[in-house]
N, C-alpha and C. Protein backbone atom coordinates (compact mmCIF):
# COMPACT_ATOMS: atom_id res chain seq x y z
N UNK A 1 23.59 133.10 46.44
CA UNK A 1 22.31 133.35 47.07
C UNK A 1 21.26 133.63 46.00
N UNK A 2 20.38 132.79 46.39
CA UNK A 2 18.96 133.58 45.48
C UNK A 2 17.56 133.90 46.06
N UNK A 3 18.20 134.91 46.75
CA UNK A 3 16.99 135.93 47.56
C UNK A 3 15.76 135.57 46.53
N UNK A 4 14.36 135.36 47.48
CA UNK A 4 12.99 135.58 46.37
C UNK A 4 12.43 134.02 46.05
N UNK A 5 13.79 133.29 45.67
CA UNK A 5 13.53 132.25 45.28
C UNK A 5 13.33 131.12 45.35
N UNK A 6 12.57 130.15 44.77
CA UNK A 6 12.00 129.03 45.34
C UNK A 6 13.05 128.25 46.30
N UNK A 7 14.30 128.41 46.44
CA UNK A 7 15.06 127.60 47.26
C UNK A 7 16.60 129.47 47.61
N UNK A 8 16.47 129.39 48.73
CA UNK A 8 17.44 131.12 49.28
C UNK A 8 18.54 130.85 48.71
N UNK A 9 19.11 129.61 48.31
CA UNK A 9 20.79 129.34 47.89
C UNK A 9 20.59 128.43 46.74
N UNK A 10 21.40 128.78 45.46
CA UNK A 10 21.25 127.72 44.57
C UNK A 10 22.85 128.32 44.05
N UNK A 11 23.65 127.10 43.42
CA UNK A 11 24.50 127.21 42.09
C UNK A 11 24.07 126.82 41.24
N UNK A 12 25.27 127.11 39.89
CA UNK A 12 24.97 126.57 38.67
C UNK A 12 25.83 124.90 39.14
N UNK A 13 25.37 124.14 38.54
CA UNK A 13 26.03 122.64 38.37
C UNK A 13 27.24 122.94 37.46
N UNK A 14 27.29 124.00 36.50
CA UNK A 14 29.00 124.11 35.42
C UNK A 14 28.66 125.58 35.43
N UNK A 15 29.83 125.60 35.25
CA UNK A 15 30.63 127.34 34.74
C UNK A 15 31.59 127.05 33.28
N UNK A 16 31.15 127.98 32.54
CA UNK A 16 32.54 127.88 31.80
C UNK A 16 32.42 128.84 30.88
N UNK A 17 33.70 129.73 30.37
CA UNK A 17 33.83 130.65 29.30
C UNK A 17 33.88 130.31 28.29
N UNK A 18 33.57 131.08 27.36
CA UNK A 18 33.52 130.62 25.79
C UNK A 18 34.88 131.19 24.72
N UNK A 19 35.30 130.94 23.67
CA UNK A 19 36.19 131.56 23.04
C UNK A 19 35.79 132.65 22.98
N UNK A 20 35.12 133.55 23.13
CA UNK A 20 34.90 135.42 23.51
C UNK A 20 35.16 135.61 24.65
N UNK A 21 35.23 135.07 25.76
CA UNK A 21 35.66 134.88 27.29
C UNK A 21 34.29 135.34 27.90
N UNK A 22 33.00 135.13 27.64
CA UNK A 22 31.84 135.20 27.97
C UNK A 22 31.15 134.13 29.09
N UNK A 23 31.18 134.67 29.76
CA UNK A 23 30.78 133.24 31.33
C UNK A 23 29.25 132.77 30.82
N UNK A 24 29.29 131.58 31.13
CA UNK A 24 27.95 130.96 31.09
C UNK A 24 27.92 129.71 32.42
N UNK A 25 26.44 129.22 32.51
CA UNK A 25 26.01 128.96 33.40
C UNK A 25 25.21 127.70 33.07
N UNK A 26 25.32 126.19 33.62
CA UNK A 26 24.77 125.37 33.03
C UNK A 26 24.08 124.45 34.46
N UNK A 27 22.91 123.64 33.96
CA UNK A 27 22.16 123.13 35.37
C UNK A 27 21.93 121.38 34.59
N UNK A 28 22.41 120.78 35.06
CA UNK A 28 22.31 119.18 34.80
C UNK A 28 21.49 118.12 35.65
N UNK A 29 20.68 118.02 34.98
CA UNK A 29 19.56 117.45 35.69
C UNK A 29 18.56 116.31 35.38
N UNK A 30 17.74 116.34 35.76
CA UNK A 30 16.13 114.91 35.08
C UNK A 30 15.41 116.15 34.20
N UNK A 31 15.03 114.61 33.30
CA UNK A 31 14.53 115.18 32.26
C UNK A 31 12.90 114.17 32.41
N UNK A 32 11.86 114.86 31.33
CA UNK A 32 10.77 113.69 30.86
C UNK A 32 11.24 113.07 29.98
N UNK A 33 10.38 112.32 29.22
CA UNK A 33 10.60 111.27 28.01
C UNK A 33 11.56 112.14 26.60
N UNK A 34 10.86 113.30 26.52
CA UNK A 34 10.95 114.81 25.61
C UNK A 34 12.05 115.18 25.63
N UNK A 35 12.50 115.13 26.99
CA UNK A 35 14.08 115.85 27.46
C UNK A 35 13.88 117.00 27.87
N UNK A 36 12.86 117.72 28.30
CA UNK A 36 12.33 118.55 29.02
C UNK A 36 12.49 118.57 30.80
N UNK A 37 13.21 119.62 31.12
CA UNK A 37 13.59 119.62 32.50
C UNK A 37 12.25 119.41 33.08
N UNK A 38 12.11 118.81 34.65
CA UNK A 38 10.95 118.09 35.14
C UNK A 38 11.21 119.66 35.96
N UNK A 39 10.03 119.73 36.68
CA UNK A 39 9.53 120.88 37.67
C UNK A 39 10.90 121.66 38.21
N UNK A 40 11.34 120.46 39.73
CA UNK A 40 12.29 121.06 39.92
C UNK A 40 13.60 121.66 39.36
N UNK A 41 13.60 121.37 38.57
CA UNK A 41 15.29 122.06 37.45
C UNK A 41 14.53 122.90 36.76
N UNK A 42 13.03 123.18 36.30
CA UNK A 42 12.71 124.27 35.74
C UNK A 42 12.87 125.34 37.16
N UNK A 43 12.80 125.30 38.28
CA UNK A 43 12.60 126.05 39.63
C UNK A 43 14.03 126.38 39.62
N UNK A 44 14.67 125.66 39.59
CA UNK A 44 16.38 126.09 40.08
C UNK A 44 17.10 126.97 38.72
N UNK A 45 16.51 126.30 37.61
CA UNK A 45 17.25 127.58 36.70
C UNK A 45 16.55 128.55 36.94
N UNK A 46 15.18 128.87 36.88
CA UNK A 46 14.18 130.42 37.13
C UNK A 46 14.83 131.30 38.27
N UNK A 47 15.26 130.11 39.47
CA UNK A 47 16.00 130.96 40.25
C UNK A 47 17.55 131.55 39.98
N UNK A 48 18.12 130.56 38.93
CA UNK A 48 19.46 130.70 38.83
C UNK A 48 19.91 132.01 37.61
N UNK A 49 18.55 132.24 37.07
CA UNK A 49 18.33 133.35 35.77
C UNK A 49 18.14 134.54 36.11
N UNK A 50 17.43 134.17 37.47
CA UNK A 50 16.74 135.69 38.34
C UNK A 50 18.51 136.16 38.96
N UNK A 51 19.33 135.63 39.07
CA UNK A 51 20.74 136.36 39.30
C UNK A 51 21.86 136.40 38.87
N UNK A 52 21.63 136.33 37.34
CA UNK A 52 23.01 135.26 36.56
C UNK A 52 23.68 137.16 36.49
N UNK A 53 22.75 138.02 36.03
CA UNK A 53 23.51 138.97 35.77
C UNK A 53 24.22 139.80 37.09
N UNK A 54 24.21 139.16 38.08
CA UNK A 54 25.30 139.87 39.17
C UNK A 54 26.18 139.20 39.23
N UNK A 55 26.35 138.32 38.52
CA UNK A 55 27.74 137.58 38.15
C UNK A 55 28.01 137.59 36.80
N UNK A 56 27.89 138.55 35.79
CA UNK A 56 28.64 139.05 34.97
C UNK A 56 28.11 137.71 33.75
N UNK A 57 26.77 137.44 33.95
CA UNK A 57 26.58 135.95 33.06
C UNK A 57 25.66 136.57 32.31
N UNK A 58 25.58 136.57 30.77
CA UNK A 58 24.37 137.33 30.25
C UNK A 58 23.76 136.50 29.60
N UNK A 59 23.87 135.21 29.29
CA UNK A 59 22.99 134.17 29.02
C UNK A 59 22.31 133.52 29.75
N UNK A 60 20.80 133.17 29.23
CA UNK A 60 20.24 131.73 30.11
C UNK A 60 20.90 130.31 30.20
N UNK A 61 20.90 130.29 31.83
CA UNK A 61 21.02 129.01 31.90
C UNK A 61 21.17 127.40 31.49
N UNK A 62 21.89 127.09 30.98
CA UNK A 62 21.44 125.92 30.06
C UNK A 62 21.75 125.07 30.82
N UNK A 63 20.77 123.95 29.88
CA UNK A 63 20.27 122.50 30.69
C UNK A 63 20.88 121.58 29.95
N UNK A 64 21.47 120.26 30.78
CA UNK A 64 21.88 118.87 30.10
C UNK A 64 20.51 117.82 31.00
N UNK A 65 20.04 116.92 30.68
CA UNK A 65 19.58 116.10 31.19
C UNK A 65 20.43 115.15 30.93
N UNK A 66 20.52 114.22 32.53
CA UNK A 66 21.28 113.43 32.69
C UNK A 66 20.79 111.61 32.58
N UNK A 67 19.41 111.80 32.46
CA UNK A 67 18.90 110.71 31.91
C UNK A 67 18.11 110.83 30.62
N UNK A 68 18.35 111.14 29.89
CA UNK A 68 17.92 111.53 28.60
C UNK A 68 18.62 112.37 27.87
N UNK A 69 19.98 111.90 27.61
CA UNK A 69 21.15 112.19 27.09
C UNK A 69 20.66 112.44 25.48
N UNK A 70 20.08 111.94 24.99
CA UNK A 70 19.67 111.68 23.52
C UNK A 70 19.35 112.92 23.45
N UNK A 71 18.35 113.62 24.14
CA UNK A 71 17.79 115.01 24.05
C UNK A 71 18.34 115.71 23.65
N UNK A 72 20.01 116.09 24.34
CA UNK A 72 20.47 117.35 24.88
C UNK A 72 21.30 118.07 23.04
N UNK A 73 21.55 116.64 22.36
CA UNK A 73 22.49 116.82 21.14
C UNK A 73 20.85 117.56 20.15
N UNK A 74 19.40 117.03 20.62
CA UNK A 74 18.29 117.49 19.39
C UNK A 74 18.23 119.06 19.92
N UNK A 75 17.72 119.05 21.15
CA UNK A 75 17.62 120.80 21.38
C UNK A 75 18.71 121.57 21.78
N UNK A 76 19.61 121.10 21.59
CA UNK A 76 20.93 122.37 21.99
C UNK A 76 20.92 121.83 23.41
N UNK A 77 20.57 121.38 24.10
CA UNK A 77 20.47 121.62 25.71
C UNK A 77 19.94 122.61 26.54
N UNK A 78 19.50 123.49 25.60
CA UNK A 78 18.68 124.73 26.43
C UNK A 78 17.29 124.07 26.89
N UNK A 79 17.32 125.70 27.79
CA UNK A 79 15.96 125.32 28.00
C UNK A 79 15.65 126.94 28.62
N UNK A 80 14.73 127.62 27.85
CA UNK A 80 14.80 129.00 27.98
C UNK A 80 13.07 129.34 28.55
């Protein structure tokens, strides 16, 4: 649930722990030319950031764009 937020229910698109066993949270989506998440995937992570920490997630959200694959290897795939 994401009470407040631009859409009442959102997931993350991936879950996964890291070798520290640290949960993170990832949103795969459209990108612009840049590799910059377009509106809506900036809306769904803002919402997905506004509750990562009641699920024990202490990082932002990170982004893959799925049409602008080239991007994701220049900026890390974030998008903060």
């Amino acid at each position: 649930m994401t009470p407040g937020g631009d859409k009442s229910s959102r997931r993350p698109d991936i879950i996964w722990r890291d070798a520290d066993g640290k949960t993170h949270w990832g949103n795969v989506g459209q990108s612009g030319v840049k590799g910059k998440p377009v509106p809506r995937e900036i809306k769904a992570m803002q919402d997905l950031n506004k509750i990562r920490s009641q699920y024990g997630v202490s990082g932002r959200v990170q982004f893959r764009s799925y049409n602008h694959p080239e991007q994701n290897a220049k900026s890390g795939g974030t998008h903060h």
